[in-house]
PDB file of C-alpha atoms in Angstrom:
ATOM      1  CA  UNK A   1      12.397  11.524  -8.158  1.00 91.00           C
ATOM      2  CA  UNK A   2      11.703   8.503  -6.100  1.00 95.00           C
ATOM      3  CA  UNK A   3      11.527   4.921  -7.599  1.00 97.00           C
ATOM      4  CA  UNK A   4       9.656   1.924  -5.647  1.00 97.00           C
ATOM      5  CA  UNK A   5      10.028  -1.564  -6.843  1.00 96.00           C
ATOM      6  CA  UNK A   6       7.441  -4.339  -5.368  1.00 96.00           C
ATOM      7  CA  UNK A   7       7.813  -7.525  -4.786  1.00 95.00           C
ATOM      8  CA  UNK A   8       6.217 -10.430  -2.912  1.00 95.00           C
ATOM      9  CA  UNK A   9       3.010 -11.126  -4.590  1.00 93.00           C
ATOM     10  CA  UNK A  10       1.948 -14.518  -5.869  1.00 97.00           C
ATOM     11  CA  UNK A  11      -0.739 -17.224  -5.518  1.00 97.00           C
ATOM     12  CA  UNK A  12      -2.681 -18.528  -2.577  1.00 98.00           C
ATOM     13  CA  UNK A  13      -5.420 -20.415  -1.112  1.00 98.00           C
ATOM     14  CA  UNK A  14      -7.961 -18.650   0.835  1.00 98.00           C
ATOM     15  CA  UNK A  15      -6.812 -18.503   4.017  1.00 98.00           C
ATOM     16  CA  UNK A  16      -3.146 -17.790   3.668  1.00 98.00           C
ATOM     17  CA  UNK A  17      -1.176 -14.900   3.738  1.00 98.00           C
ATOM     18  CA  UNK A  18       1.499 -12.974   2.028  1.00 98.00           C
ATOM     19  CA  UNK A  19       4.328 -10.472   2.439  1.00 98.00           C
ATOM     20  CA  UNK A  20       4.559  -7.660  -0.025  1.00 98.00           C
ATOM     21  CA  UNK A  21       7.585  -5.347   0.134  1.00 97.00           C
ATOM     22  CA  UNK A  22       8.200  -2.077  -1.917  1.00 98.00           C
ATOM     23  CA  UNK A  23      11.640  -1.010  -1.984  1.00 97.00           C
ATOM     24  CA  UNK A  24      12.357   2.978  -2.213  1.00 96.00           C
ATOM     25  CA  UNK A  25      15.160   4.762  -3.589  1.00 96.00           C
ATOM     26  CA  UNK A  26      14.685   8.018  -1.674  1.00 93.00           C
ATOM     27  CA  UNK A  27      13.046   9.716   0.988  1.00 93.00           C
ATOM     28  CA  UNK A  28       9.010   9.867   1.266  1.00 94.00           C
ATOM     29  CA  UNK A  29       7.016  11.470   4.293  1.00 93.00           C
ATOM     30  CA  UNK A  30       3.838   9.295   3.514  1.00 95.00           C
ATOM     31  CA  UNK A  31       3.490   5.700   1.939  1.00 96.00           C
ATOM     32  CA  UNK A  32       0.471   3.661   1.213  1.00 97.00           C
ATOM     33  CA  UNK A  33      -0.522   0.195  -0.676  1.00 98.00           C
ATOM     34  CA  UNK A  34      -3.716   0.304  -3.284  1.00 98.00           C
ATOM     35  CA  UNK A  35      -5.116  -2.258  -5.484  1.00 98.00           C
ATOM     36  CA  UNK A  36      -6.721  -2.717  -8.687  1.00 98.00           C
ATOM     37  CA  UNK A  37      -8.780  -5.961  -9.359  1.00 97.00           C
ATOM     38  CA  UNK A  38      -9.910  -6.667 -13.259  1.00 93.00           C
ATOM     39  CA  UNK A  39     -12.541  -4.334 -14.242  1.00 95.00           C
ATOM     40  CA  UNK A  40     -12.376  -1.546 -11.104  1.00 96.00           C
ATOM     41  CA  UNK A  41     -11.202   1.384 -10.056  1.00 96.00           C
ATOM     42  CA  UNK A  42      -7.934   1.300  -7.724  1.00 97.00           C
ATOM     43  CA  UNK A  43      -8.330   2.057  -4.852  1.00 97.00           C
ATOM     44  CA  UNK A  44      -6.456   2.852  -1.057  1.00 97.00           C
ATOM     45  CA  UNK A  45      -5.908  -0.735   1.230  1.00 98.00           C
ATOM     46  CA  UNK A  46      -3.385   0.656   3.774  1.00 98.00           C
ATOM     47  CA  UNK A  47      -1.201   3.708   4.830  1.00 97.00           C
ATOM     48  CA  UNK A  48       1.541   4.584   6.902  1.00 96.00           C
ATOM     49  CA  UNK A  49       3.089   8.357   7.054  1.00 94.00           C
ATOM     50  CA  UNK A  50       6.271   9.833   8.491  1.00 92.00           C
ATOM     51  CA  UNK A  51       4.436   9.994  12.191  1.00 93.00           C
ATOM     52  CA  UNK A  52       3.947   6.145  12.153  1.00 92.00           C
ATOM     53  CA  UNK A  53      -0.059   7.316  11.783  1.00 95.00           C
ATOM     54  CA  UNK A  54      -1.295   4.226   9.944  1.00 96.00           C
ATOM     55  CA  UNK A  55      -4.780   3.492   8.346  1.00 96.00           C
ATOM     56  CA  UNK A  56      -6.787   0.675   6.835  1.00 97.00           C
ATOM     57  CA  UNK A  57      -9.953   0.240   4.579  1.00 97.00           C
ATOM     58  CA  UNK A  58     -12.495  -1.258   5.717  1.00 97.00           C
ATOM     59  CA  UNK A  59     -12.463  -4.534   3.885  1.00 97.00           C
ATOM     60  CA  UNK A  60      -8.773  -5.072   5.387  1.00 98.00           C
ATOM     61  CA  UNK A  61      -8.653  -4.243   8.887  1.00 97.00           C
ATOM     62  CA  UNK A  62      -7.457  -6.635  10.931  1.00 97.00           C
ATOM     63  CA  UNK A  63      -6.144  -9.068   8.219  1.00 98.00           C
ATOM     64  CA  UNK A  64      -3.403  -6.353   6.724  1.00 98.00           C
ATOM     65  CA  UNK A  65      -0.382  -4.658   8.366  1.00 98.00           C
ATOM     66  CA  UNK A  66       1.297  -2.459   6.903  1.00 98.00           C
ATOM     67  CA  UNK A  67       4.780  -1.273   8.572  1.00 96.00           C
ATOM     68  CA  UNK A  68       7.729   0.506   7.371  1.00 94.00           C
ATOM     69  CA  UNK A  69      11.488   0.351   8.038  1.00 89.00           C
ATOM     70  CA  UNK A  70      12.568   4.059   7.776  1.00 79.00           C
ATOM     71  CA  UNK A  71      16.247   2.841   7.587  1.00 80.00           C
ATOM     72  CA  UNK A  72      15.952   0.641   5.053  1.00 76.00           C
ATOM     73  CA  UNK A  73      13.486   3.439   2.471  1.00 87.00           C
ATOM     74  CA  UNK A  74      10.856  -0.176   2.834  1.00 93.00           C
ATOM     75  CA  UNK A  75       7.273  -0.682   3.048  1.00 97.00           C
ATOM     76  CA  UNK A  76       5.730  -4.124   3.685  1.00 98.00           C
ATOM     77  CA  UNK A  77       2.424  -4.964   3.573  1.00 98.00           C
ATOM     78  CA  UNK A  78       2.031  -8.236   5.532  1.00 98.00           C
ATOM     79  CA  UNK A  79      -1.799  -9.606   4.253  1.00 98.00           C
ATOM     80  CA  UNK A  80      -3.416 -12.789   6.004  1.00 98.00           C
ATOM     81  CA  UNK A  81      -6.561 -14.753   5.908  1.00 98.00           C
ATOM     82  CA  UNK A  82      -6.934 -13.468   2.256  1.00 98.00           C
ATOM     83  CA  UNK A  83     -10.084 -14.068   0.345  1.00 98.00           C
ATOM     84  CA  UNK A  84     -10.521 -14.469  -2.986  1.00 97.00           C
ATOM     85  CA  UNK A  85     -12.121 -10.673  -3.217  1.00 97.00           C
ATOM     86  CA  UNK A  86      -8.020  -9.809  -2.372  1.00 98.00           C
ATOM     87  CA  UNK A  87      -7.316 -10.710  -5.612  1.00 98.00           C
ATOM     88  CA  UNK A  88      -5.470  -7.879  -7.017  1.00 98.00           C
ATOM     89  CA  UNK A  89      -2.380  -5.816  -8.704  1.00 98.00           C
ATOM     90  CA  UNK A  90      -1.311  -4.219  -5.670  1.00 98.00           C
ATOM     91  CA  UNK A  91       0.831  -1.216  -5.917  1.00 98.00           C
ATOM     92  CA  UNK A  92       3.291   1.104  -4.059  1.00 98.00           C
ATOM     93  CA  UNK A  93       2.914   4.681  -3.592  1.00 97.00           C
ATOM     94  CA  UNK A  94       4.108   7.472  -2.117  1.00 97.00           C
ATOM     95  CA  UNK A  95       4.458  11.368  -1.817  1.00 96.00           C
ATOM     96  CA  UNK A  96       7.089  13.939  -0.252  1.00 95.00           C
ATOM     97  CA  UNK A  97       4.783  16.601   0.185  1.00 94.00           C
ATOM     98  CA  UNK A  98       3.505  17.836   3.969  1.00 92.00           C
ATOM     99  CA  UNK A  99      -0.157  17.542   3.042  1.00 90.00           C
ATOM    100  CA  UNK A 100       0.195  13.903   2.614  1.00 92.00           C
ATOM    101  CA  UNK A 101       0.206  12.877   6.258  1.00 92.00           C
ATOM    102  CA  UNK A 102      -3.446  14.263   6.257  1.00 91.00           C
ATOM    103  CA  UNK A 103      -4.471  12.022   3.682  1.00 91.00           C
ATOM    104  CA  UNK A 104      -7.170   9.052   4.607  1.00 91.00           C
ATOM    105  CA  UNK A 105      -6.693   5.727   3.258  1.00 91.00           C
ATOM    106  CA  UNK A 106      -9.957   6.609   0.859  1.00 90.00           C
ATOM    107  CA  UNK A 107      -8.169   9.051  -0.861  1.00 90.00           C
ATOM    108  CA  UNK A 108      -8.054   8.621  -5.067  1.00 90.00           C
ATOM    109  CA  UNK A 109      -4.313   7.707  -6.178  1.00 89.00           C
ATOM    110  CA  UNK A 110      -3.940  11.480  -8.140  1.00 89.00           C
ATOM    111  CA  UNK A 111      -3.081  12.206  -4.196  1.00 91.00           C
ATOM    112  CA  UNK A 112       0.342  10.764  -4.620  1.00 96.00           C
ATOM    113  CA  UNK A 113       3.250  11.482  -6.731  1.00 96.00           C
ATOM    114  CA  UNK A 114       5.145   8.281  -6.771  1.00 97.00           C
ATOM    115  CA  UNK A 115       3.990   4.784  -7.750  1.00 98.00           C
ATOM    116  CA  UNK A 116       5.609   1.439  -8.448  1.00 97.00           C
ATOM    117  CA  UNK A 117       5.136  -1.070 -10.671  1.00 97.00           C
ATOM    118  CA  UNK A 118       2.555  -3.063  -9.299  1.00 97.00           C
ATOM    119  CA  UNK A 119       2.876  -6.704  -8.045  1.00 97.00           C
ATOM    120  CA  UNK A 120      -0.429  -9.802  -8.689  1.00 98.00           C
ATOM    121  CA  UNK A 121      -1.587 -11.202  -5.799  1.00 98.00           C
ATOM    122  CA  UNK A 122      -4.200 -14.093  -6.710  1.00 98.00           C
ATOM    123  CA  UNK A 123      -5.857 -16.075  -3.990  1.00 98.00           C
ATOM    124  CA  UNK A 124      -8.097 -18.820  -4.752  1.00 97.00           C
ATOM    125  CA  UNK A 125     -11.491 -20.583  -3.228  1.00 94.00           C
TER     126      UNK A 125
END
């Protein structure tokens, strides 16, 4: 069992940027970042897995970074220029399982195993 705690999020102009981090408490072969805005489904914003393969949605790319510190167990998610459409509970996932590292950033969150708490992220016009 693998526990992630988030942290970081908070409120912004458009424009800005933020640092989330997710703090494991075990091993994981494949991590990732989704969000969940009021009133739709959650979905994949960035992943990383335990080849340093990383992927971004669309709506992200080139704004969001996601790296990982493998000695630390941490996954940051460093977001700039955000837009009010960023606006979101963003969560921590990940999954121990080999098949994960195939996984594209579009996949549904049943494809991983562990999840954290989620963390608000509000940016305004």
């Amino acid at each position: 069992q693998v526990q992630l705690v988030e942290s970081g999020g908070g409120s912004v102009q458009a424009g800005g940027s933020l640092r989330l981090s997710c703090a494991a408490s075990g091993w994981t072969r494949c991590m990732a970042w989704f969000r969940q805005a009021p009133g739709k489904e959650r979905e994949g914003v960035a992943r990383i897995n335990d080849w340093s393969i990383t992927s971004y949605a669309d709506s992200v790319n080139g704004r969001f970074t996601i790296s990982q510190d493998n000695a630390k167990n941490t996954l940051s998610l460093q977001m700039n220029s955000l837009q009010p459409e960023d606006t979101a509970v963003y969560y921590c996932a990940a999954d121990q399982r080999l098949s994960c590292r195939y996984l594209s950033v579009y996949e549904p969150p049943l494809k991983y195993t562990y999840w954290g708490q989620g963390t608000q992220v509000t940016v305004s016009s």
